[in-house]
Amino acid sequence: MTSPMTVPVIDVQSNNFKELWPAMVLAIKTSSFIALDTELSGLGARKDLLAESIEDRYKAICHAARTRSILSLGIACYKKLDDKADTTYLVQVYNLTLLCTEEYIIEPQSVQFLVQHGFDFNKQYAQGIPHYKGNDKGGDAHGINMRSLYVELLRASKPLVVHNGLIDMVFLYQCFYAHLPEKLGTFTADLSQMFPSGVYDTKYATEYELRYTASYLEYAYKKCKLDNSRSIEGGGSGPRMFLEFCNYAGHMQNYVDYRPCIDQQSQQAPQNICVQFSAYGWCPNGSRCSMSHDTDLIIQQDERSREDKRKKRKRKKKQKAVQEEANAPVEKERCASPDSKRANVEDMEQEEKRQDQEGTGTGTGPPVPQPVSGAEAADKNPPNTTAGEENRNSVSESKPDTSDGPHSATLTPETGDGTKDRKLEGGTHRAGFDAFMTGYIFAFASCLAAKPEESNPESWVPGCANKLYLSGKSVPLHVAKSTFSKSSKAHVRKMDFVWGKSGRENQNGGHSVK
């Protein structure tokens, strides 16, 4: 069993934003890829977000982005350390608390859910970093503010990683970049130029590359940790990944929320696991559910189930060989991909419509607040996860490199034994830690996808480049500029500012859509 690790998440508010600005910009510029996550004030009617027409879905998300706002933004910068024998990343995680200066809708269910998971609205209104939506106003884009930070993100030209991230991308565009274009084709054309190194969706990667039984964020993250831990403990030549963190000294410790990631200790299977939570990562009964929502135990059960199916197929194969002479057909066990537990999206949509019409989750109580993360809400944020459950970890202990850390703070090795008595904020649903989990999934998937014969060490996950997951659809949304779409005028003006006119022309000339 590997040692536990502690993930330091730096809390950024208006009172330390300028102080931390140089460190954040340097972390972004020196990273290999950047993972993002958002917490939102609401999403509107969920059934509109699952409309059959993708164009209608986009319009519904645009309406939500124009009338609601981002409450917090998580940024996880992963820097690959080339001087290490194994795949090793130096990780820096930031959790930015934001406050929109314009009017926006706050949905009661969203407030209830976020409060239950430790979000501090008092801190948001007192210390949230101010920002406004839509196009730039005057010279605001030149100052130390959220729009300038987003510009630095674009100028870094790093791969951008999200989890079920169409909603994230739309909200980020409206809140920090420019007014959203009316058509989806224009929006994807803009994105393809804004992020020339590619946009990657870890929900798509989990389903179509890793092919895990479930693909909600916490499940995918813990399954990746478990697989990576087994690879490390096995000592073979297979892909394995290590993480290193900065140790923040002095007054910087006051800004850090230490997230302990503890190994799963119990191997005992529970008597009853919530099937709904097991498949989707959320349960309509929430904390009232009498069955287990422990993701570690769910993964253990899924692995036992897969092993049982493998043995059953093996037995059937032997039976077929024995009965071949009598020509007795034996029905083969059909193995769904990745597993028969995979959600039937059409049934899920029908169930959601029924619940909308009834006005109650399961008829046993008032409506349960849905998660409001920028990715598919019910996917990323199971509403009944305790702090211990979300942060169990089976990755090897972190080993920061004190000579190569890009952070301006003093760097010393993170031993994991000096943080027990430091502050641990309540709640588990944090944009910063969600961004860290998203980046971890992508880093591990990249390790598995890497081919020794390839000369480019940063090929990442080629099959997932510029593909955003679409719930209920068999194909993703491609982030590309087609011959039938043009970039929006607001985007063209913005890119002239980001790159300078000549720089933008050079960028467009050298850009190829994967």
XYZ file of C-alpha atoms in Angstrom:
514
model
C 0.000 0.000 0.000
C 1.381 3.411 -0.910
C 1.695 6.354 1.445
C -0.995 9.001 1.685
C -0.383 12.466 0.309
C -1.707 15.936 1.057
C -2.768 18.261 -1.737
C -2.182 21.958 -0.962
C -4.882 24.159 -2.508
C -4.132 27.898 -2.378
C -7.181 30.032 -1.596
C -7.182 33.253 -3.604
C -9.446 36.183 -2.710
C -9.428 39.921 -3.297
C -7.189 40.530 -0.273
C -4.307 38.377 -1.617
C -5.007 38.370 -5.368
C -2.289 40.915 -6.219
C 0.207 39.241 -3.902
C -0.319 35.838 -5.520
C -0.576 37.200 -9.082
C 3.129 36.682 -10.045
C 3.087 33.116 -8.741
C -0.149 32.240 -10.571
C 1.048 33.713 -13.873
C 4.403 31.919 -13.590
C 2.683 28.625 -12.768
C 0.457 29.019 -15.834
C 3.331 29.925 -18.152
C 5.630 27.103 -17.024
C 2.972 24.373 -16.880
C 2.671 21.489 -19.321
C -1.115 21.559 -19.187
C -3.801 23.334 -17.156
C -6.975 21.860 -15.671
C -9.981 24.048 -14.818
C -13.215 23.662 -12.875
C -15.984 26.098 -11.931
C -18.709 26.471 -9.326
C -21.798 28.280 -10.602
C -24.749 30.164 -9.131
C -27.124 27.972 -11.154
C -27.821 26.393 -14.521
C -31.527 26.936 -15.137
C -33.813 24.187 -16.428
C -31.845 20.945 -16.580
C -34.066 19.471 -19.291
C -33.025 22.327 -21.629
C -29.373 21.418 -21.059
C -30.168 17.910 -22.356
C -32.126 18.988 -25.423
C -31.952 16.673 -28.414
C -30.610 19.455 -30.628
C -27.043 20.440 -29.757
C -27.749 23.960 -30.999
C -30.666 24.186 -28.546
C -28.427 22.945 -25.761
C -25.906 25.640 -26.565
C -28.592 28.332 -26.460
C -29.767 27.088 -23.057
C -26.212 27.153 -21.675
C -25.668 30.637 -23.130
C -28.821 31.862 -21.410
C -27.559 30.427 -18.121
C -24.129 32.040 -18.565
C -25.662 35.449 -19.321
C -28.038 35.397 -16.354
C -25.938 33.520 -13.789
C -22.299 33.673 -12.773
C -19.165 31.790 -11.750
C -18.770 31.764 -7.964
C -15.354 30.111 -7.807
C -12.713 28.967 -10.274
C -10.260 26.116 -9.780
C -6.928 26.154 -11.637
C -4.520 23.188 -11.453
C -1.173 23.668 -13.196
C 0.670 20.422 -13.990
C 4.338 20.785 -14.946
C 6.092 17.696 -16.279
C 9.573 17.293 -14.797
C 11.779 15.985 -17.581
C 14.732 15.206 -15.314
C 12.811 12.434 -13.556
C 13.076 8.764 -14.521
C 9.327 8.218 -14.264
C 6.488 10.467 -15.345
C 6.498 13.091 -12.610
C 4.504 16.315 -12.357
C 4.933 19.336 -10.143
C 1.378 20.413 -9.321
C 0.148 23.810 -8.131
C -3.546 24.256 -7.352
C -5.477 27.503 -6.882
C -9.049 28.062 -5.727
C -10.266 31.557 -6.661
C -13.352 32.975 -4.928
C -15.165 35.342 -7.309
C -17.866 37.993 -7.093
C -19.642 39.297 -10.184
C -20.234 43.065 -9.958
C -23.371 42.844 -12.103
C -26.760 41.423 -11.223
C -27.052 37.676 -11.608
C -29.413 34.891 -10.593
C -28.662 32.694 -7.597
C -30.792 29.563 -7.521
C -31.889 28.466 -4.024
C -31.070 24.829 -4.740
C -27.574 25.830 -5.834
C -27.028 27.811 -2.642
C -28.254 24.922 -0.516
C -26.018 22.413 -2.267
C -22.908 24.582 -2.067
C -23.469 25.437 1.596
C -23.848 21.732 2.381
C -20.451 21.188 0.786
C -18.621 23.939 2.637
C -18.918 26.922 0.292
C -18.637 30.153 2.333
C -20.963 32.791 0.897
C -19.944 35.253 3.608
C -16.365 35.045 2.380
C -17.485 35.340 -1.218
C -19.385 38.593 -0.658
C -16.707 40.015 1.637
C -13.562 38.940 -0.256
C -14.639 37.688 -3.681
C -12.474 38.856 -6.597
C -14.638 41.303 -8.585
C -15.345 40.680 -12.263
C -17.938 41.572 -14.875
C -19.322 39.698 -17.861
C -19.283 40.278 -21.616
C -16.885 42.436 -23.605
C -13.982 44.417 -22.149
C -14.687 47.853 -20.705
C -12.017 50.470 -21.254
C -8.560 49.448 -20.132
C -9.675 46.891 -17.572
C -8.045 44.081 -19.514
C -4.621 45.585 -18.783
C -4.866 45.530 -14.994
C -4.479 42.803 -12.385
C -7.917 41.240 -12.599
C -9.711 38.122 -13.778
C -9.816 39.222 -17.419
C -6.067 39.708 -17.448
C -5.577 36.302 -15.806
C -7.709 34.701 -18.518
C -5.602 36.492 -21.140
C -2.471 35.014 -19.537
C -4.116 31.607 -19.793
C -4.653 32.133 -23.524
C -1.158 33.496 -24.133
C 0.378 30.463 -22.420
C -0.989 28.266 -25.248
C -1.151 25.181 -23.042
C -3.551 22.237 -23.422
C -6.719 22.994 -21.457
C -8.345 20.139 -19.521
C -11.944 20.066 -18.236
C -14.400 17.389 -17.088
C -17.671 17.330 -19.017
C -16.626 20.843 -19.816
C -18.967 22.386 -22.379
C -20.741 24.345 -19.647
C -17.392 25.415 -18.166
C -16.169 26.694 -21.517
C -19.338 28.688 -22.179
C -19.327 30.322 -18.730
C -15.607 31.158 -18.921
C -16.107 32.812 -22.306
C -19.009 34.976 -21.094
C -17.546 35.872 -17.695
C -13.927 36.655 -18.596
C -13.620 36.992 -22.372
C -16.452 38.474 -24.446
C -20.159 38.292 -25.256
C -21.071 34.782 -26.374
C -21.772 34.286 -30.081
C -25.303 33.283 -31.004
C -24.367 30.129 -32.931
C -22.577 27.040 -31.691
C -20.404 26.815 -34.821
C -19.078 30.305 -34.185
C -18.355 29.447 -30.565
C -16.355 26.308 -31.426
C -14.490 28.251 -34.123
C -13.495 30.814 -31.500
C -12.393 28.134 -29.034
C -10.193 26.432 -31.616
C -8.210 29.670 -31.989
C -8.216 30.523 -28.295
C -6.677 27.158 -27.345
C -4.462 26.049 -30.253
C -2.824 23.326 -28.121
C -6.198 21.639 -27.728
C -9.090 21.258 -25.304
C -9.406 17.881 -23.574
C -12.438 16.529 -21.733
C -11.650 13.886 -19.112
C -15.228 12.593 -19.076
C -14.856 11.740 -22.765
C -11.417 10.233 -22.040
C -12.812 8.169 -19.156
C -15.576 6.673 -21.294
C -13.816 6.201 -24.635
C -10.123 5.801 -23.748
C -9.930 4.468 -20.179
C -13.323 2.765 -20.567
C -14.117 2.721 -16.882
C -17.397 1.406 -15.522
C -18.494 4.927 -14.529
C -17.214 8.324 -15.614
C -18.231 10.866 -12.985
C -15.304 12.844 -11.651
C -14.742 11.304 -8.231
C -15.046 7.752 -9.561
C -12.653 8.345 -12.460
C -10.139 10.084 -10.206
C -10.078 7.336 -7.575
C -9.964 4.581 -10.190
C -6.967 6.265 -11.845
C -5.248 6.547 -8.454
C -5.894 2.888 -7.734
C -4.591 1.722 -11.117
C -1.529 3.953 -10.798
C -0.842 2.649 -7.283
C -0.995 -0.942 -8.496
C 1.411 -0.127 -11.309
C 3.854 1.417 -8.845
C 3.593 -1.444 -6.357
C 3.970 -4.011 -9.131
C 7.417 -2.655 -9.968
C 7.076 -3.537 -13.639
C 7.928 -1.502 -16.711
C 4.384 -0.289 -17.245
C 3.351 3.368 -17.070
C 3.310 4.941 -13.639
C 2.976 8.495 -12.429
C 4.252 10.518 -9.464
C 3.246 13.930 -8.135
C 5.225 16.592 -6.346
C 3.920 19.670 -4.526
C 5.306 22.899 -3.184
C 5.574 23.336 0.564
C 4.496 26.876 1.346
C 6.415 28.459 4.207
C 5.814 31.502 6.367
C 2.607 33.492 6.030
C 1.799 31.605 2.800
C 0.521 28.777 4.997
C -2.419 30.995 5.904
C -3.593 30.843 2.286
C -3.368 27.063 1.883
C -6.212 24.604 2.352
C -4.540 21.217 2.868
C -6.532 18.360 1.383
C -5.471 14.963 2.811
C -5.835 12.043 0.416
C -6.065 8.895 2.526
C -5.732 5.304 1.370
C -8.805 3.089 1.488
C -8.327 0.948 4.581
C -11.396 -1.299 4.556
C -11.645 -4.014 1.958
C -14.971 -5.268 3.263
C -17.821 -4.971 0.792
C -20.921 -3.158 2.028
C -24.220 -4.983 2.164
C -26.028 -2.326 0.144
C -24.520 0.117 -2.342
C -26.748 2.799 -3.835
C -27.193 1.780 -7.476
C -28.127 5.311 -8.561
C -25.042 6.858 -6.968
C -22.853 4.015 -8.177
C -23.805 4.671 -11.804
C -24.156 8.451 -11.957
C -22.325 9.905 -8.962
C -25.474 11.409 -7.434
C -28.592 10.211 -5.697
C -32.013 11.941 -5.547
C -32.268 11.040 -1.849
C -29.000 12.774 -1.025
C -28.027 12.441 2.620
C -31.335 10.699 3.349
C -30.272 7.649 1.349
C -29.803 4.608 3.607
C -27.375 2.900 1.203
C -23.660 3.428 0.759
C -22.281 6.275 -1.387
C -18.649 5.358 -0.693
C -16.844 5.611 -4.036
C -13.934 3.435 -2.897
C -16.292 0.591 -2.057
C -18.201 1.126 -5.303
C -14.971 0.684 -7.247
C -14.165 -2.472 -5.294
C -17.599 -3.884 -6.073
C -17.259 -3.025 -9.780
C -13.888 -4.755 -9.969
C -15.266 -7.878 -8.307
C -18.190 -7.841 -10.715
C -15.873 -7.587 -13.721
C -13.741 -10.428 -12.401
C -16.830 -12.590 -11.863
C -17.934 -11.918 -15.442
C -14.479 -12.826 -16.726
C -14.592 -16.140 -14.874
C -18.112 -16.786 -16.131
C -17.050 -16.226 -19.737
C -14.120 -18.568 -19.193
C -16.424 -21.292 -17.841
C -18.794 -20.859 -20.781
C -15.896 -21.166 -23.186
C -14.951 -24.481 -21.605
C -18.556 -25.665 -21.708
C -18.760 -24.807 -25.382
C -15.641 -26.834 -26.100
C -17.102 -29.840 -24.268
C -20.448 -29.568 -26.076
C -18.986 -28.902 -29.515
C -19.289 -32.533 -30.497
C -23.011 -32.465 -29.776
C -23.258 -29.113 -31.585
C -25.092 -27.575 -28.623
C -24.981 -23.774 -28.859
C -24.149 -21.900 -25.709
C -25.175 -18.280 -25.494
C -22.132 -16.092 -24.991
C -22.080 -13.608 -22.143
C -22.283 -10.210 -23.676
C -19.797 -7.802 -22.158
C -20.922 -4.256 -22.422
C -18.301 -1.598 -22.878
C -17.092 -0.458 -20.506
C -19.654 -2.305 -18.308
C -23.320 -3.171 -18.182
C -23.749 -0.588 -15.432
C -23.109 2.161 -18.010
C -25.934 4.683 -17.771
C -28.746 4.474 -20.272
C -28.961 8.161 -21.091
C -32.351 7.997 -22.731
C -33.844 6.393 -19.625
C -32.090 8.959 -17.462
C -33.540 11.832 -19.461
C -37.028 10.347 -19.223
C -36.605 9.962 -15.463
C -35.451 13.588 -15.172
C -38.464 14.780 -17.162
C -40.747 12.746 -14.923
C -39.160 14.257 -11.830
C -39.515 17.751 -13.287
C -43.217 17.135 -13.884
C -43.768 15.663 -10.423
C -41.733 18.380 -8.736
C -40.097 15.925 -6.312
C -37.005 13.763 -6.623
C -38.456 10.384 -5.668
C -41.717 11.358 -4.045
C -40.229 10.964 -0.575
C -39.455 14.579 0.201
C -38.701 18.029 -1.211
C -36.545 18.397 -4.327
C -32.914 17.639 -3.628
C -30.533 20.377 -4.828
C -28.579 19.398 -7.897
C -24.857 20.056 -8.179
C -24.018 23.251 -10.021
C -20.470 22.701 -11.175
C -19.579 23.879 -14.637
C -19.375 20.318 -15.855
C -22.522 18.192 -15.967
C -23.808 18.935 -12.504
C -24.952 15.526 -11.319
C -21.849 13.969 -12.822
C -19.117 15.828 -11.043
C -20.496 16.439 -7.617
C -22.139 13.605 -5.728
C -24.273 15.278 -3.065
C -23.595 12.797 -0.289
C -19.840 12.581 -0.173
C -18.003 13.154 3.072
C -14.571 14.690 3.378
C -12.985 11.338 4.108
C -14.631 9.673 1.151
C -13.690 12.204 -1.483
C -10.058 12.531 -0.565
C -8.898 8.960 -0.059
C -5.752 8.437 -2.061
C -3.618 5.494 -3.062
C -0.899 7.357 -4.942
C 2.693 7.307 -3.787
C 3.877 10.057 -1.510
C 4.674 13.339 -3.212
C 8.314 14.347 -3.610
C 8.673 18.033 -4.558
C 11.721 19.200 -6.439
C 13.089 22.149 -4.497
C 15.318 23.288 -7.330
C 12.747 23.477 -10.091
C 9.574 24.795 -8.473
C 8.109 27.743 -10.376
C 6.320 29.132 -7.343
C 7.722 32.236 -5.688
C 7.167 30.714 -2.245
C 9.929 28.825 -0.483
C 9.979 25.226 -1.691
C 10.909 22.338 0.567
C 10.120 18.630 0.283
C 6.495 17.768 1.104
C 6.791 14.946 3.596
C 3.113 14.626 4.444
C 3.758 14.563 8.188
C 3.796 18.267 8.961
C 0.287 19.161 7.865
C -1.888 17.220 10.273
C -2.507 20.171 12.548
C -2.992 22.738 9.790
C -6.408 23.993 8.867
C -8.829 21.715 7.059
C -11.837 23.643 5.808
C -15.225 22.000 5.984
C -16.820 20.550 2.901
C -15.439 18.587 -0.017
C -16.936 20.341 -3.027
C -14.225 22.771 -4.073
C -13.395 24.050 -7.548
C -9.664 23.879 -6.778
C -9.662 20.241 -5.717
C -12.021 19.307 -8.569
C -9.522 20.910 -10.971
C -6.753 18.852 -9.364
C -8.759 15.638 -9.822
C -9.470 16.559 -13.456
C -5.778 17.121 -14.114
C -4.861 13.852 -12.403
C -7.173 11.853 -14.672
C -5.703 13.520 -17.742
C -2.108 12.983 -16.601
C -2.731 9.281 -15.942
C -4.584 8.804 -19.242
C -1.629 10.454 -20.997
C 0.742 7.968 -19.358
C -1.328 5.067 -20.664
C -1.624 6.591 -24.141
C 2.097 7.346 -24.471
C 3.969 5.180 -26.952
C 7.707 4.602 -26.449
C 8.415 4.904 -30.167
C 6.958 8.396 -30.352
C 9.492 11.176 -30.310
C 7.050 13.739 -28.940
C 6.757 13.199 -25.161
C 3.716 15.507 -24.973
C 1.352 13.754 -27.371
C -1.082 13.534 -24.435
C -4.249 11.626 -25.407
C -4.505 12.087 -29.193
C -7.906 10.423 -29.521
C -9.461 12.985 -27.165
C -8.043 16.219 -28.552
C -10.679 18.927 -29.102
C -13.598 16.664 -28.191
C -16.121 17.779 -25.566
C -18.416 15.156 -24.072
C -22.132 15.439 -24.888
C -24.581 13.678 -22.577
C -26.847 11.277 -24.447
C -24.888 11.509 -27.689
C -22.670 8.880 -29.266
C -20.318 11.506 -30.720
C -18.592 14.424 -28.979
C -18.687 18.110 -29.833
C -15.638 18.863 -31.974
C -13.815 22.079 -31.156
C -12.901 23.129 -34.669
C -13.422 25.879 -37.188
C -15.410 24.583 -40.135
C -15.654 26.038 -43.615
C -19.244 27.037 -42.816
C -18.496 29.063 -39.681
C -16.641 32.282 -39.004
C -15.103 33.651 -35.847
C -17.189 36.202 -33.973
C -16.325 39.892 -34.248
C -15.843 40.188 -30.494
C -13.386 37.278 -30.611
C -11.419 38.768 -33.508
C -11.007 42.063 -31.632
C -10.030 40.197 -28.478
C -7.433 38.085 -30.248
C -5.919 41.223 -31.745
C -5.392 42.397 -28.176
C -4.168 39.018 -26.866
C -1.599 38.400 -29.577
C -1.296 41.658 -31.447
C -2.536 41.644 -35.015
C 0.630 40.140 -36.508
C 0.868 37.593 -33.738
C -2.719 36.491 -34.304
C -2.138 36.086 -38.033
C 0.948 33.964 -37.381
C -0.967 31.872 -34.883
C -3.864 31.266 -37.236
C -1.520 30.451 -40.070
C 0.260 27.799 -38.060
C -2.816 26.345 -36.383
C -4.087 22.955 -37.357
C -7.263 21.420 -35.982
C -6.883 17.832 -34.865
